[in-house]
Coordinates of C-alpha atoms in Angstrom, one line a residue:
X1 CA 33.8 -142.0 -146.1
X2 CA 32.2 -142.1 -149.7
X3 CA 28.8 -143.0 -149.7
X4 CA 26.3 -143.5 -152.7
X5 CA 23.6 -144.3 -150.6
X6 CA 19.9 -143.3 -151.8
X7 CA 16.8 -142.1 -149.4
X8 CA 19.1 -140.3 -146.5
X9 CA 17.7 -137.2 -145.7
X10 CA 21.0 -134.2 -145.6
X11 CA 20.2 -133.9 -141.8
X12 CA 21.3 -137.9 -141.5
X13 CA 24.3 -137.8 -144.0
X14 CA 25.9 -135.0 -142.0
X15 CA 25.4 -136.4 -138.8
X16 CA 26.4 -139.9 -140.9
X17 CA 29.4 -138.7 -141.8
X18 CA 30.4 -135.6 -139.0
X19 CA 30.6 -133.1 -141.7
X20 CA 30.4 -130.2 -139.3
X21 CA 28.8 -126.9 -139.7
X22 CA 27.5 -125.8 -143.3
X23 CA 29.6 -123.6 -144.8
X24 CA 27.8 -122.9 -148.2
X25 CA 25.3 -124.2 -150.7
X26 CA 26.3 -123.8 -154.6
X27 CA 24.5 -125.6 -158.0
X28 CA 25.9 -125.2 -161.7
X29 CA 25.9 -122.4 -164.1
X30 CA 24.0 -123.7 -166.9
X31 CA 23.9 -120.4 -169.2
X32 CA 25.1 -122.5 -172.2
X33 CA 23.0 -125.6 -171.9
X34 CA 19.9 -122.7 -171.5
X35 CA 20.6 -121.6 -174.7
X36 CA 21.8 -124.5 -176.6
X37 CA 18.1 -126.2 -175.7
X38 CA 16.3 -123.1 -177.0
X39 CA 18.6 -123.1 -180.3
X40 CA 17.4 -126.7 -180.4
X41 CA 14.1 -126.0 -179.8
X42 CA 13.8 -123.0 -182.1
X43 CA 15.3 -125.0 -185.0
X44 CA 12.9 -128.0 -184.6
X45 CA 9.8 -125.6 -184.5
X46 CA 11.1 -123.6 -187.8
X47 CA 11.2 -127.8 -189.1
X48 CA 7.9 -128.2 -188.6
X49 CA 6.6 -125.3 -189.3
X50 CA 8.0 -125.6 -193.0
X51 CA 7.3 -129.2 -193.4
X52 CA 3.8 -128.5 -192.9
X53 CA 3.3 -125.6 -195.1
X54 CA 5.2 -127.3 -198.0
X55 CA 3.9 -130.6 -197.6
X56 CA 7.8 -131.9 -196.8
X57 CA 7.6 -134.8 -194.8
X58 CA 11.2 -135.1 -194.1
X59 CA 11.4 -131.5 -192.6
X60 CA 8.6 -133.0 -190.1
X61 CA 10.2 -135.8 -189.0
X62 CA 13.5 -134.0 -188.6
X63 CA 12.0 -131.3 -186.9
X64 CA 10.2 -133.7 -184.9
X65 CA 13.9 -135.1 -183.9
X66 CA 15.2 -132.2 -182.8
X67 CA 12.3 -131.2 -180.9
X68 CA 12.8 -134.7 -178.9
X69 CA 16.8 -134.1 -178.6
X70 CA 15.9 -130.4 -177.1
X71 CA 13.2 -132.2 -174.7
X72 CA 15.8 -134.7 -173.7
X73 CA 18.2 -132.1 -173.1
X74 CA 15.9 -130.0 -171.5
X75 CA 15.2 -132.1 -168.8
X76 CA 19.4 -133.0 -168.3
X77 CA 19.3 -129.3 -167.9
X78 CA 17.1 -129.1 -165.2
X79 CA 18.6 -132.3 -163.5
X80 CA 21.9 -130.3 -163.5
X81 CA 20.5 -127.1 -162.4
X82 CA 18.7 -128.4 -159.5
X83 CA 22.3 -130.7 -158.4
X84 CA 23.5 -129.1 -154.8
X85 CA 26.8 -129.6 -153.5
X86 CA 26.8 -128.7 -149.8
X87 CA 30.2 -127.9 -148.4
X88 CA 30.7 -128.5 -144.7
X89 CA 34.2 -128.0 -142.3
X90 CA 34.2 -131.9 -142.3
X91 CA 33.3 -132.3 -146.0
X92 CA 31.2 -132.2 -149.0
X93 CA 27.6 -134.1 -150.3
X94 CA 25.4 -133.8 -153.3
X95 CA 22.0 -133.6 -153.2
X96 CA 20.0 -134.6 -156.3
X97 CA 16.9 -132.4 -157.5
X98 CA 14.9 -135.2 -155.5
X99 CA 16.6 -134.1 -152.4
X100 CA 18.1 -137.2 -151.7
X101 CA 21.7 -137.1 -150.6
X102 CA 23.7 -138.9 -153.9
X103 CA 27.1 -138.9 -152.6
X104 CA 29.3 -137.8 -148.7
X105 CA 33.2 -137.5 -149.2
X106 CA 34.7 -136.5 -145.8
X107 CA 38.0 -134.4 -145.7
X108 CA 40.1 -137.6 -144.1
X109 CA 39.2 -139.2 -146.7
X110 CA 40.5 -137.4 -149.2
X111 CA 44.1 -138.8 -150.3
X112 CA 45.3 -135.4 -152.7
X113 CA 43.8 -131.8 -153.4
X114 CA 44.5 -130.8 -156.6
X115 CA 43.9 -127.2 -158.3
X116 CA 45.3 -124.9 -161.2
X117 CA 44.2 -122.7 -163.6
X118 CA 43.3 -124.3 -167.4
X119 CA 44.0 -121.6 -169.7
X120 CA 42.8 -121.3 -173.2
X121 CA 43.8 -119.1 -175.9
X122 CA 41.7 -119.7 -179.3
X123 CA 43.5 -116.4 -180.6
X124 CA 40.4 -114.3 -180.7
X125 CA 39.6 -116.0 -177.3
X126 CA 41.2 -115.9 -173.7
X127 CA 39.4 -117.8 -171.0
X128 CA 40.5 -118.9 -167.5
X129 CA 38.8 -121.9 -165.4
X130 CA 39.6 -122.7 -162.0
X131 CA 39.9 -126.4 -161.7
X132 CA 39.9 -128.9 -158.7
X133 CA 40.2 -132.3 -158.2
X134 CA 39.8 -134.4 -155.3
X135 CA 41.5 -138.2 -155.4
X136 CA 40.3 -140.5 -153.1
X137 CA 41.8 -142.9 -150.9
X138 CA 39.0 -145.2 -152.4
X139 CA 40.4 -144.5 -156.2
X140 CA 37.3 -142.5 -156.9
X141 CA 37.4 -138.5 -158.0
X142 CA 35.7 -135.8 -157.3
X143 CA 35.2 -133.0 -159.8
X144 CA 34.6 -129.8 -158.4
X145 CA 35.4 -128.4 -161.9
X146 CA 32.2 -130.4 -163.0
X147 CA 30.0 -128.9 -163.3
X148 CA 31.4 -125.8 -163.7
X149 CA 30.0 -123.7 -160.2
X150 CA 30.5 -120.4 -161.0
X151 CA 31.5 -119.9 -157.4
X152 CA 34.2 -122.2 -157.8
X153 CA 37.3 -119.6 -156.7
X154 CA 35.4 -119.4 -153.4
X155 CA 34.7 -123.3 -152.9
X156 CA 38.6 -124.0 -154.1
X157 CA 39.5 -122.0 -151.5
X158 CA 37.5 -123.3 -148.4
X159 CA 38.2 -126.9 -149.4
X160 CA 42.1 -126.3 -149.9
X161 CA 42.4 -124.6 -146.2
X162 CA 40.6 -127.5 -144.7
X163 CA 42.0 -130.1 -146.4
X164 CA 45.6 -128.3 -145.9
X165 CA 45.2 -128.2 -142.3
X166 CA 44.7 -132.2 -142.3
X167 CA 47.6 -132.9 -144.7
X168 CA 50.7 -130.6 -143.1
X169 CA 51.1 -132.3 -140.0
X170 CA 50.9 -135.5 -141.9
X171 CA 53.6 -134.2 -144.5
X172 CA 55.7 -132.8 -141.5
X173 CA 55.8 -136.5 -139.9
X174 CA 56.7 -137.6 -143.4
X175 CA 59.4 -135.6 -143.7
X176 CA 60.4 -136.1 -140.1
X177 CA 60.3 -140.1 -140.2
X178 CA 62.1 -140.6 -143.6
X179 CA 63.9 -137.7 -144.4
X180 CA 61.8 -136.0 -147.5
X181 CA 57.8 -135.5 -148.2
X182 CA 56.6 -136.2 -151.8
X183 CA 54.6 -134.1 -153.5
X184 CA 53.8 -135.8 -156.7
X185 CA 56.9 -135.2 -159.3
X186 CA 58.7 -132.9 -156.5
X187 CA 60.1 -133.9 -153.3
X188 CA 61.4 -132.0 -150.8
X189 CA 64.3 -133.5 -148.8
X190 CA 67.3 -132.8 -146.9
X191 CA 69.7 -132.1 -149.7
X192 CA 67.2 -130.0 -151.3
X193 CA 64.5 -130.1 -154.2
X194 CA 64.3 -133.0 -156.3
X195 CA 62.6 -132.7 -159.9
X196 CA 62.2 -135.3 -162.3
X197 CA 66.1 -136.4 -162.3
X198 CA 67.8 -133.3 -160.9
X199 CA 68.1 -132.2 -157.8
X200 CA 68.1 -127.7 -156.8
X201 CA 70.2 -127.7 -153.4
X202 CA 68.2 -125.7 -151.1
X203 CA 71.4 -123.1 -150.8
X204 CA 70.6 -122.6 -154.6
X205 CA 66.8 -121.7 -154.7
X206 CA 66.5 -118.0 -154.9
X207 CA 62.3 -117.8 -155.2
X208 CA 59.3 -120.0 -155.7
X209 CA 56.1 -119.1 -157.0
X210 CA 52.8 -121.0 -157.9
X211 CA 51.6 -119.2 -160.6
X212 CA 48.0 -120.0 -162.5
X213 CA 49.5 -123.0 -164.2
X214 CA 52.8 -124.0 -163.1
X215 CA 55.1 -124.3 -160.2
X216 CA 58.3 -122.5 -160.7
X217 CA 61.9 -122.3 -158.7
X218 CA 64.8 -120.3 -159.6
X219 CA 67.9 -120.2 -158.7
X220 CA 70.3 -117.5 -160.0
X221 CA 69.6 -117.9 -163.6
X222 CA 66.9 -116.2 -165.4
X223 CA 65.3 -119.3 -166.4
X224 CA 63.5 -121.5 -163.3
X225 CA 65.1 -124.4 -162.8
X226 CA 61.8 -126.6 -162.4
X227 CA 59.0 -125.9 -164.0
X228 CA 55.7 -128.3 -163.1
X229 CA 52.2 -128.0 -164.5
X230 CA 50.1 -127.7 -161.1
X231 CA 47.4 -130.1 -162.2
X232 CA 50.2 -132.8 -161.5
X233 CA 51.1 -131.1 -158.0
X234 CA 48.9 -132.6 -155.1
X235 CA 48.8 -130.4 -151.5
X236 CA 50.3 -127.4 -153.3
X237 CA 49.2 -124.7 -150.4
X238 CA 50.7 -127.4 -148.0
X239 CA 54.2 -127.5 -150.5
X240 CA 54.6 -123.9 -150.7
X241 CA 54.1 -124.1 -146.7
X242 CA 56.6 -126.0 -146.7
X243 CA 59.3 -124.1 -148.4
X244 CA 58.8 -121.2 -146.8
X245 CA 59.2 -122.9 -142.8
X246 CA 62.3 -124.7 -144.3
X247 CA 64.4 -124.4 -141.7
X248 CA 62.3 -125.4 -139.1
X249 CA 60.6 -127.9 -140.5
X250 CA 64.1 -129.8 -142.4
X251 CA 65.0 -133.0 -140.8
X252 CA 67.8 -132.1 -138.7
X253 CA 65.7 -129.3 -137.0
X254 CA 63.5 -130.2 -134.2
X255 CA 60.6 -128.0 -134.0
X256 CA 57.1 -127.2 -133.4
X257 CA 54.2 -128.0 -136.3
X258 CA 52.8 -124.8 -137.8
X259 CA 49.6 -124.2 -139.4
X260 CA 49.4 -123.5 -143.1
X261 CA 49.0 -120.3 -144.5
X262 CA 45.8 -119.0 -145.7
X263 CA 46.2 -118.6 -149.6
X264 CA 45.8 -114.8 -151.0

């Protein structure tokens, strides 16, 4: 469930909701917005300070301007830094700096997992940021790319292997009832791998790899054959699960659910 309930105490929520057992307790870098506030804050004082001496009331009241914008700022700072997302085996909550419980999203209620890499390249500059995204069955998102945790790898990867666990036998009796699972623009059926409008016969698909970005599959060319930004893919642990129990888990094979694999 998805709650925005004020005055719970974290206790309540978790017993609320059946989160579980606490796995981990995380709050936002917030390096940049440090140092863009004291910039701020610097500049406005060299206003003032300059104004004064010279007599220019315009460098007052723009320093007097900035000083307000680096106060304001200040304190969204300090609202951010003192945000908490507990992570539980049953889910997630927010805590605000207050230490009132702000929002509970249990793992069933989750309707797709989403994470990838974004990747920028200014030239000069190459950066990497995980990203995940949690969808809803309500419509609503969760974020877990915002704010940026700089534990993020670690929380990506402890919400992927619960949520996983939920999702494959659910994409197994998928599968099973009507003959192919969907995972966003790729579906895995019978015949084999459907992609936007072609289809890779299973016979045909030579490797698979989920790289930072995209979703790959060759066959015996040198190019893939599909080629799918992740941040489109949902249950992508569960997917690549799924390809590589094939042929026990394809329609016309009876056979046992298996857990998913833990991602490297």
């Amino acid at each position: 469930m998805d709650s925005r309930e004020g005055g719970r105490s974290i206790e309540q929520a978790v017993a609320d909701a059946g989160l579980g057992e606490l796995h981990g307790r995380y709050r936002p870098a917030v390096a940049a917005e440090i140092a863009i506030v004291v910039c701020c804050a610097g500049l406005g004082l060299v206003l003032l300070a300059a104004g004064a001496s010279d007599g220019a009331g315009a460098a007052v009241a723009t320093g007097v301007g900035v000083l307000a914008l680096a106060a304001i700022g200040g304190l969204v700072t300090w609202r951010k830094a003192n945000t908490w997302r507990h992570l539980y085996t049953g889910g997630t909550l927010t805590v605000d700096p207050q230490g009132t419980v702000t929002s509970v999203v249990s793992w069933h209620d989750v309707a797709h997992l989403r994470y990838w890499t974004r990747v920028t390249n200014l030239g000069t500059a190459y950066t990497e940021v995980p990203m995940c995204r949690l969808d809803l069955a309500n419509g609503e998102v969760v974020d877990l790319g915002k704010p940026r945790y700089k534990e993020l790898p670690e929380i990506v990867s402890f919400v992927d292997a619960n949520i996983s666990a939920i999702k494959l036998p659910l994409k197994v009796e998928e599968l099973r009832s009507t003959g192919s699972a969907v995972f966003g623009p790729i579906t895995l059926a019978a015949e084999g791998v459907r992609w936007r409008e072609s289809l890779v016969p299973w016979h045909a698909v030579t490797r698979v790899e989920a790289a930072k970005t995209r979703l790959k599959i060759w066959t015996d060319g040198s190019r893939p054959v599909v080629s799918q930004l992740l941040s489109a893919v949902p249950e992508l642990t569960v997917l690549i699960h799924m390809f590589g129990h094939w042929q026990e888990l394809r329609p016309d094979q009876p056979g046992a659910q298996a857990k998913p694999e833990q991602k490297p």
